[in-house]
Amino acid sequence: QKEVEQDPGPLSVPEGAIVSLNCTYSNSAFQYFMWYRQYSRKGPELLMYTYSSGNKEDGRFTAQVDKSSKYISLFIRDSQPSDSATYLCAMSSTGNQFYFGTGTSLTVIP
Amino acid sequence: GAVVSQHPSWVICKSGTSVKIECRSLDFQATTMFWYRQFPKQSLMLMATSNEGSKATYEQGVEKDKFLINHASLTLSTLTVTSAHPEDSSFYICSAIDTGRNQPQHFGDGTRLSIL
């Protein structure tokens, strides 16, 4: 079983839709959770960083962590064509070793 | 926010040459840096972890003599692809963290390496 599971998609939504991206994990020791956005031929860009459980909101983005279910989510409200990218989840228990999902490819159609 | 600069962004060279890629943390001290390789439409593949002042830790299957990593200062790590061949063509990305503050990884913009 992989440490982190993420549906690769591709996911295609109309502009303005709410997007839900998810990852599950198996290691209960994970306590740092991250979401990255990666455009083609660019490095991943940090979107959200959460410690332990709970929600975190930043503009149109909301990250949720449910440690009891070992499940994390990223919601994008009012999605825009510029949100079209690959979204990677990542997590860590110590802050020194990180485990990444395979990434979900998102396309927002104008 | 934390900025990681990677240089060059794109390099094309002949088979057999060595290529050096630099990764710099511009506004923080990076005690740990990571080097990744990414093939088209695939996820990140960790190659090695480097800690400032010590030898890099390579992932299984990554040739140490092929991919030389140096992390001589708290703001600079380099990856040298020695005697590069076409199969080494890929997208190489570095990242850095300041472990003293439990911060996430911040990535450079990647280097596209094309070996002819």
PDB file of C-alpha atoms in Angstrom:
ATOM      1  CA  GLN A   1       0.000   0.000   0.000  1.00  0.00           C
ATOM      2  CA  LYS A   2       1.319   3.421  -0.930  1.00  0.00           C
ATOM      3  CA  GLU A   3       1.851   5.952   1.819  1.00  0.00           C
ATOM      4  CA  VAL A   4      -0.280   8.497  -0.032  1.00  0.00           C
ATOM      5  CA  GLU A   5      -3.028   7.838  -2.545  1.00  0.00           C
ATOM      6  CA  GLN A   6      -4.320  10.484  -4.921  1.00  0.00           C
ATOM      7  CA  ASP A   7      -6.657  10.089  -7.875  1.00  0.00           C
ATOM      8  CA  PRO A   8      -4.709  11.226 -10.954  1.00  0.00           C
ATOM      9  CA  GLY A   9      -7.827  12.349 -12.798  1.00  0.00           C
ATOM     10  CA  PRO A  10      -7.940  14.045 -15.221  1.00  0.00           C
ATOM     11  CA  LEU A  11     -10.647  16.232 -13.749  1.00  0.00           C
ATOM     12  CA  SER A  12     -12.494  18.658 -15.997  1.00  0.00           C
ATOM     13  CA  VAL A  13     -14.944  21.259 -14.669  1.00  0.00           C
ATOM     14  CA  PRO A  14     -16.694  24.360 -16.032  1.00  0.00           C
ATOM     15  CA  GLU A  15     -15.539  27.774 -14.951  1.00  0.00           C
ATOM     16  CA  GLY A  16     -17.126  28.828 -11.663  1.00  0.00           C
ATOM     17  CA  ALA A  17     -17.538  25.289 -10.336  1.00  0.00           C
ATOM     18  CA  ILE A  18     -16.388  24.135  -6.934  1.00  0.00           C
ATOM     19  CA  VAL A  19     -13.521  21.694  -7.214  1.00  0.00           C
ATOM     20  CA  SER A  20     -12.783  19.035  -4.637  1.00  0.00           C
ATOM     21  CA  LEU A  21      -9.396  17.337  -4.622  1.00  0.00           C
ATOM     22  CA  ASN A  22      -8.585  14.551  -2.186  1.00  0.00           C
ATOM     23  CA  CYS A  23      -5.830  12.385  -0.832  1.00  0.00           C
ATOM     24  CA  THR A  24      -5.848   9.466   1.555  1.00  0.00           C
ATOM     25  CA  TYR A  25      -2.931   8.176   3.542  1.00  0.00           C
ATOM     26  CA  SER A  26      -1.988   5.231   5.675  1.00  0.00           C
ATOM     27  CA  ASN A  27       0.535   6.606   8.174  1.00  0.00           C
ATOM     28  CA  SER A  28      -1.203   7.909  11.278  1.00  0.00           C
ATOM     29  CA  ALA A  29       1.992   9.739  12.277  1.00  0.00           C
ATOM     30  CA  PHE A  30       1.593  12.307   9.510  1.00  0.00           C
ATOM     31  CA  GLN A  31       0.923  15.706  11.014  1.00  0.00           C
ATOM     32  CA  TYR A  32       2.058  18.190   8.370  1.00  0.00           C
ATOM     33  CA  PHE A  33      -0.100  18.427   5.276  1.00  0.00           C
ATOM     34  CA  MET A  34       0.507  20.435   2.123  1.00  0.00           C
ATOM     35  CA  TRP A  35      -1.100  21.147  -1.203  1.00  0.00           C
ATOM     36  CA  TYR A  36       0.958  22.249  -4.182  1.00  0.00           C
ATOM     37  CA  ARG A  37      -0.067  23.499  -7.611  1.00  0.00           C
ATOM     38  CA  GLN A  38       2.174  22.705 -10.546  1.00  0.00           C
ATOM     39  CA  TYR A  39       1.860  24.256 -13.970  1.00  0.00           C
ATOM     40  CA  SER A  40       3.423  22.511 -16.938  1.00  0.00           C
ATOM     41  CA  ARG A  41       7.219  22.741 -16.941  1.00  0.00           C
ATOM     42  CA  LYS A  42       7.291  24.648 -13.669  1.00  0.00           C
ATOM     43  CA  GLY A  43       8.154  23.680 -10.131  1.00  0.00           C
ATOM     44  CA  PRO A  44       5.352  23.010  -7.627  1.00  0.00           C
ATOM     45  CA  GLU A  45       4.030  26.089  -5.853  1.00  0.00           C
ATOM     46  CA  LEU A  46       2.885  25.826  -2.241  1.00  0.00           C
ATOM     47  CA  LEU A  47      -0.820  26.601  -1.892  1.00  0.00           C
ATOM     48  CA  MET A  48      -1.726  25.455   1.600  1.00  0.00           C
ATOM     49  CA  TYR A  49       0.148  24.197   4.631  1.00  0.00           C
ATOM     50  CA  THR A  50      -1.706  22.703   7.560  1.00  0.00           C
ATOM     51  CA  TYR A  51      -0.517  21.266  10.818  1.00  0.00           C
ATOM     52  CA  SER A  52      -2.643  18.533  12.414  1.00  0.00           C
ATOM     53  CA  SER A  53      -6.400  18.438  11.856  1.00  0.00           C
ATOM     54  CA  GLY A  54      -8.853  21.130  10.932  1.00  0.00           C
ATOM     55  CA  ASN A  55      -9.605  23.577   8.175  1.00  0.00           C
ATOM     56  CA  LYS A  56      -7.604  26.381   6.675  1.00  0.00           C
ATOM     57  CA  GLU A  57      -8.892  28.955   4.238  1.00  0.00           C
ATOM     58  CA  ASP A  58      -6.977  31.259   1.903  1.00  0.00           C
ATOM     59  CA  GLY A  59      -9.031  33.171  -0.612  1.00  0.00           C
ATOM     60  CA  ARG A  60     -10.792  30.706  -2.896  1.00  0.00           C
ATOM     61  CA  PHE A  61      -8.882  27.760  -1.432  1.00  0.00           C
ATOM     62  CA  THR A  62      -9.851  25.695   1.608  1.00  0.00           C
ATOM     63  CA  ALA A  63      -7.806  22.820   2.947  1.00  0.00           C
ATOM     64  CA  GLN A  64      -9.335  20.231   5.255  1.00  0.00           C
ATOM     65  CA  VAL A  65      -7.584  17.557   7.256  1.00  0.00           C
ATOM     66  CA  ASP A  66      -9.420  14.667   8.873  1.00  0.00           C
ATOM     67  CA  LYS A  67      -6.810  12.669  10.747  1.00  0.00           C
ATOM     68  CA  SER A  68      -9.358  10.182  12.091  1.00  0.00           C
ATOM     69  CA  SER A  69     -10.197   9.167   8.525  1.00  0.00           C
ATOM     70  CA  LYS A  70      -6.661   9.768   7.189  1.00  0.00           C
ATOM     71  CA  TYR A  71      -8.149  11.981   4.515  1.00  0.00           C
ATOM     72  CA  ILE A  72      -7.286  15.451   3.297  1.00  0.00           C
ATOM     73  CA  SER A  73      -9.091  17.695   0.837  1.00  0.00           C
ATOM     74  CA  LEU A  74      -8.521  20.867  -1.100  1.00  0.00           C
ATOM     75  CA  PHE A  75     -11.548  22.845  -2.235  1.00  0.00           C
ATOM     76  CA  ILE A  76     -11.373  25.509  -4.903  1.00  0.00           C
ATOM     77  CA  ARG A  77     -14.332  27.870  -5.089  1.00  0.00           C
ATOM     78  CA  ASP A  78     -15.313  29.824  -8.190  1.00  0.00           C
ATOM     79  CA  SER A  79     -12.747  27.932 -10.240  1.00  0.00           C
ATOM     80  CA  GLN A  80     -10.989  29.853 -12.995  1.00  0.00           C
ATOM     81  CA  PRO A  81      -9.219  28.704 -16.176  1.00  0.00           C
ATOM     82  CA  SER A  82      -5.978  29.835 -14.537  1.00  0.00           C
ATOM     83  CA  ASP A  83      -6.541  27.123 -11.913  1.00  0.00           C
ATOM     84  CA  SER A  84      -5.896  24.509 -14.605  1.00  0.00           C
ATOM     85  CA  ALA A  85      -2.818  22.668 -13.360  1.00  0.00           C
ATOM     86  CA  THR A  86      -1.731  19.532 -11.554  1.00  0.00           C
ATOM     87  CA  TYR A  87      -2.386  19.536  -7.813  1.00  0.00           C
ATOM     88  CA  LEU A  88      -0.125  17.558  -5.532  1.00  0.00           C
ATOM     89  CA  CYS A  89      -0.783  16.660  -1.940  1.00  0.00           C
ATOM     90  CA  ALA A  90       2.148  16.053   0.383  1.00  0.00           C
ATOM     91  CA  MET A  91       2.529  15.086   3.996  1.00  0.00           C
ATOM     92  CA  SER A  92       5.139  14.494   6.630  1.00  0.00           C
ATOM     93  CA  SER A  93       5.446  13.254  10.170  1.00  0.00           C
ATOM     94  CA  THR A  94       8.748  14.839  11.086  1.00  0.00           C
ATOM     95  CA  GLY A  95       9.065  17.787   8.731  1.00  0.00           C
ATOM     96  CA  ASN A  96      12.197  16.191   7.262  1.00  0.00           C
ATOM     97  CA  GLN A  97      10.788  13.447   5.054  1.00  0.00           C
ATOM     98  CA  PHE A  98       7.880  14.116   2.749  1.00  0.00           C
ATOM     99  CA  TYR A  99       5.490  11.848   0.906  1.00  0.00           C
ATOM    100  CA  PHE A 100       3.760  13.073  -2.227  1.00  0.00           C
ATOM    101  CA  GLY A 101       0.621  11.993  -4.014  1.00  0.00           C
ATOM    102  CA  THR A 102       0.871  11.343  -7.729  1.00  0.00           C
ATOM    103  CA  GLY A 103      -0.993  14.548  -8.533  1.00  0.00           C
ATOM    104  CA  THR A 104      -4.453  15.309  -9.948  1.00  0.00           C
ATOM    105  CA  SER A 105      -4.662  17.013 -13.319  1.00  0.00           C
ATOM    106  CA  LEU A 106      -7.365  19.703 -13.331  1.00  0.00           C
ATOM    107  CA  THR A 107      -8.773  21.554 -16.332  1.00  0.00           C
ATOM    108  CA  VAL A 108     -11.207  24.432 -15.859  1.00  0.00           C
ATOM    109  CA  ILE A 109     -13.139  25.057 -19.047  1.00  0.00           C
ATOM    110  CA  PRO A 110     -14.109  28.689 -19.821  1.00  0.00           C
TER     111      PRO A 110
ATOM    112  CA  GLY B   1       7.297  34.126   1.125  1.00  0.00           C
ATOM    113  CA  ALA B   2      10.172  31.687   0.854  1.00  0.00           C
ATOM    114  CA  VAL B   3      11.870  31.790  -2.534  1.00  0.00           C
ATOM    115  CA  VAL B   4      13.978  29.081  -4.108  1.00  0.00           C
ATOM    116  CA  SER B   5      15.885  29.928  -7.253  1.00  0.00           C
ATOM    117  CA  GLN B   6      17.034  27.232  -9.648  1.00  0.00           C
ATOM    118  CA  HIS B   7      19.430  27.796 -12.501  1.00  0.00           C
ATOM    119  CA  PRO B   8      19.573  27.183 -15.396  1.00  0.00           C
ATOM    120  CA  SER B   9      15.941  26.768 -16.372  1.00  0.00           C
ATOM    121  CA  TRP B  10      16.766  24.960 -19.602  1.00  0.00           C
ATOM    122  CA  VAL B  11      19.971  23.427 -20.858  1.00  0.00           C
ATOM    123  CA  ILE B  12      20.753  21.518 -24.020  1.00  0.00           C
ATOM    124  CA  CYS B  13      24.096  19.792 -24.375  1.00  0.00           C
ATOM    125  CA  LYS B  14      25.882  17.022 -26.165  1.00  0.00           C
ATOM    126  CA  SER B  15      26.096  13.498 -24.891  1.00  0.00           C
ATOM    127  CA  GLY B  16      29.103  12.950 -22.650  1.00  0.00           C
ATOM    128  CA  THR B  17      29.248  16.405 -21.125  1.00  0.00           C
ATOM    129  CA  SER B  18      28.623  17.211 -17.481  1.00  0.00           C
ATOM    130  CA  VAL B  19      25.918  19.621 -16.439  1.00  0.00           C
ATOM    131  CA  LYS B  20      25.664  21.518 -13.178  1.00  0.00           C
ATOM    132  CA  ILE B  21      22.346  22.735 -11.787  1.00  0.00           C
ATOM    133  CA  GLU B  22      22.221  25.237  -8.939  1.00  0.00           C
ATOM    134  CA  CYS B  23      19.557  25.591  -6.284  1.00  0.00           C
ATOM    135  CA  ARG B  24      19.552  28.616  -4.011  1.00  0.00           C
ATOM    136  CA  SER B  25      17.329  29.623  -1.127  1.00  0.00           C
ATOM    137  CA  LEU B  26      17.080  33.384  -1.452  1.00  0.00           C
ATOM    138  CA  ASP B  27      15.488  34.523   1.787  1.00  0.00           C
ATOM    139  CA  PHE B  28      16.006  31.705   4.268  1.00  0.00           C
ATOM    140  CA  GLN B  29      18.656  29.268   5.354  1.00  0.00           C
ATOM    141  CA  ALA B  30      18.024  25.786   4.022  1.00  0.00           C
ATOM    142  CA  THR B  31      19.479  23.111   6.228  1.00  0.00           C
ATOM    143  CA  THR B  32      17.942  20.482   3.974  1.00  0.00           C
ATOM    144  CA  MET B  33      17.476  20.458   0.220  1.00  0.00           C
ATOM    145  CA  PHE B  34      15.922  17.828  -1.983  1.00  0.00           C
ATOM    146  CA  TRP B  35      16.483  16.930  -5.616  1.00  0.00           C
ATOM    147  CA  TYR B  36      13.725  15.453  -7.710  1.00  0.00           C
ATOM    148  CA  ARG B  37      13.355  14.169 -11.218  1.00  0.00           C
ATOM    149  CA  GLN B  38      10.078  14.368 -13.078  1.00  0.00           C
ATOM    150  CA  PHE B  39       9.109  12.733 -16.352  1.00  0.00           C
ATOM    151  CA  PRO B  40       6.275  14.167 -18.468  1.00  0.00           C
ATOM    152  CA  LYS B  41       2.871  13.786 -16.829  1.00  0.00           C
ATOM    153  CA  GLN B  42       4.357  11.872 -13.923  1.00  0.00           C
ATOM    154  CA  SER B  43       4.796  12.745 -10.300  1.00  0.00           C
ATOM    155  CA  LEU B  44       7.966  13.825  -8.549  1.00  0.00           C
ATOM    156  CA  MET B  45      10.605  11.178  -8.015  1.00  0.00           C
ATOM    157  CA  LEU B  46      12.919  11.908  -5.109  1.00  0.00           C
ATOM    158  CA  MET B  47      16.544  11.406  -6.084  1.00  0.00           C
ATOM    159  CA  ALA B  48      18.406  12.519  -2.987  1.00  0.00           C
ATOM    160  CA  THR B  49      18.257  14.498   0.214  1.00  0.00           C
ATOM    161  CA  SER B  50      21.131  16.791   1.048  1.00  0.00           C
ATOM    162  CA  ASN B  51      21.927  18.333   4.387  1.00  0.00           C
ATOM    163  CA  GLU B  52      24.290  21.246   4.618  1.00  0.00           C
ATOM    164  CA  GLY B  53      27.828  20.146   5.342  1.00  0.00           C
ATOM    165  CA  SER B  54      27.256  16.421   5.009  1.00  0.00           C
ATOM    166  CA  LYS B  55      27.001  13.824   2.285  1.00  0.00           C
ATOM    167  CA  ALA B  56      23.736  13.502   0.404  1.00  0.00           C
ATOM    168  CA  THR B  57      21.443  10.547   1.014  1.00  0.00           C
ATOM    169  CA  TYR B  58      20.475   8.956  -2.275  1.00  0.00           C
ATOM    170  CA  GLU B  59      17.290   7.035  -2.968  1.00  0.00           C
ATOM    171  CA  GLN B  60      17.520   3.444  -4.061  1.00  0.00           C
ATOM    172  CA  GLY B  61      18.412   3.138  -7.713  1.00  0.00           C
ATOM    173  CA  VAL B  62      19.973   6.577  -8.039  1.00  0.00           C
ATOM    174  CA  GLU B  63      23.646   6.428  -9.000  1.00  0.00           C
ATOM    175  CA  LYS B  64      25.772   8.517  -6.652  1.00  0.00           C
ATOM    176  CA  ASP B  65      28.616   8.810  -9.132  1.00  0.00           C
ATOM    177  CA  LYS B  66      26.268   9.881 -11.871  1.00  0.00           C
ATOM    178  CA  PHE B  67      24.389  12.521  -9.927  1.00  0.00           C
ATOM    179  CA  LEU B  68      26.822  14.425  -7.737  1.00  0.00           C
ATOM    180  CA  ILE B  69      25.238  16.570  -5.066  1.00  0.00           C
ATOM    181  CA  ASN B  70      27.003  19.247  -3.073  1.00  0.00           C
ATOM    182  CA  HIS B  71      25.418  21.300  -0.303  1.00  0.00           C
ATOM    183  CA  ALA B  72      28.314  23.430   0.819  1.00  0.00           C
ATOM    184  CA  SER B  73      26.373  26.317   2.299  1.00  0.00           C
ATOM    185  CA  LEU B  74      23.000  26.991   3.887  1.00  0.00           C
ATOM    186  CA  THR B  75      21.751  28.686   0.749  1.00  0.00           C
ATOM    187  CA  LEU B  76      23.213  26.643  -2.096  1.00  0.00           C
ATOM    188  CA  SER B  77      23.036  23.069  -3.303  1.00  0.00           C
ATOM    189  CA  THR B  78      24.249  21.840  -6.669  1.00  0.00           C
ATOM    190  CA  LEU B  79      23.433  18.776  -8.721  1.00  0.00           C
ATOM    191  CA  THR B  80      25.961  17.740 -11.346  1.00  0.00           C
ATOM    192  CA  VAL B  81      24.892  15.213 -13.950  1.00  0.00           C
ATOM    193  CA  THR B  82      28.168  13.660 -15.003  1.00  0.00           C
ATOM    194  CA  SER B  83      28.795  12.302 -18.488  1.00  0.00           C
ATOM    195  CA  ALA B  84      25.184  12.932 -19.402  1.00  0.00           C
ATOM    196  CA  HIS B  85      23.436  10.723 -21.935  1.00  0.00           C
ATOM    197  CA  PRO B  86      20.077  11.071 -23.694  1.00  0.00           C
ATOM    198  CA  GLU B  87      18.378   8.894 -21.066  1.00  0.00           C
ATOM    199  CA  ASP B  88      19.293  11.542 -18.480  1.00  0.00           C
ATOM    200  CA  SER B  89      17.068  14.042 -20.277  1.00  0.00           C
ATOM    201  CA  SER B  90      14.378  15.033 -17.833  1.00  0.00           C
ATOM    202  CA  PHE B  91      12.978  17.810 -15.668  1.00  0.00           C
ATOM    203  CA  TYR B  92      15.005  18.249 -12.488  1.00  0.00           C
ATOM    204  CA  ILE B  93      13.521  20.152  -9.566  1.00  0.00           C
ATOM    205  CA  CYS B  94      15.053  21.142  -6.259  1.00  0.00           C
ATOM    206  CA  SER B  95      13.340  22.112  -3.051  1.00  0.00           C
ATOM    207  CA  ALA B  96      14.467  23.500   0.267  1.00  0.00           C
ATOM    208  CA  ILE B  97      13.213  23.610   3.815  1.00  0.00           C
ATOM    209  CA  ASP B  98      14.254  25.371   6.960  1.00  0.00           C
ATOM    210  CA  THR B  99      13.931  22.507   9.400  1.00  0.00           C
ATOM    211  CA  GLY B 100      14.348  24.780  12.369  1.00  0.00           C
ATOM    212  CA  ARG B 101      10.891  26.187  11.831  1.00  0.00           C
ATOM    213  CA  ASN B 102       8.944  23.093  10.704  1.00  0.00           C
ATOM    214  CA  GLN B 103       8.263  24.686   7.363  1.00  0.00           C
ATOM    215  CA  PRO B 104       7.067  22.927   4.206  1.00  0.00           C
ATOM    216  CA  GLN B 105       9.218  22.393   1.153  1.00  0.00           C
ATOM    217  CA  HIS B 106       9.574  25.299  -1.249  1.00  0.00           C
ATOM    218  CA  PHE B 107      10.410  24.362  -4.798  1.00  0.00           C
ATOM    219  CA  GLY B 108      12.535  25.901  -7.485  1.00  0.00           C
ATOM    220  CA  ASP B 109      11.111  26.322 -10.954  1.00  0.00           C
ATOM    221  CA  GLY B 110      12.935  23.303 -12.303  1.00  0.00           C
ATOM    222  CA  THR B 111      15.596  22.698 -14.924  1.00  0.00           C
ATOM    223  CA  ARG B 112      14.749  21.129 -18.218  1.00  0.00           C
ATOM    224  CA  LEU B 113      17.736  19.066 -19.311  1.00  0.00           C
ATOM    225  CA  SER B 114      17.979  17.877 -22.902  1.00  0.00           C
ATOM    226  CA  ILE B 115      20.899  15.697 -23.917  1.00  0.00           C
ATOM    227  CA  LEU B 116      21.484  15.305 -27.643  1.00  0.00           C
TER     228      LEU B 116
END
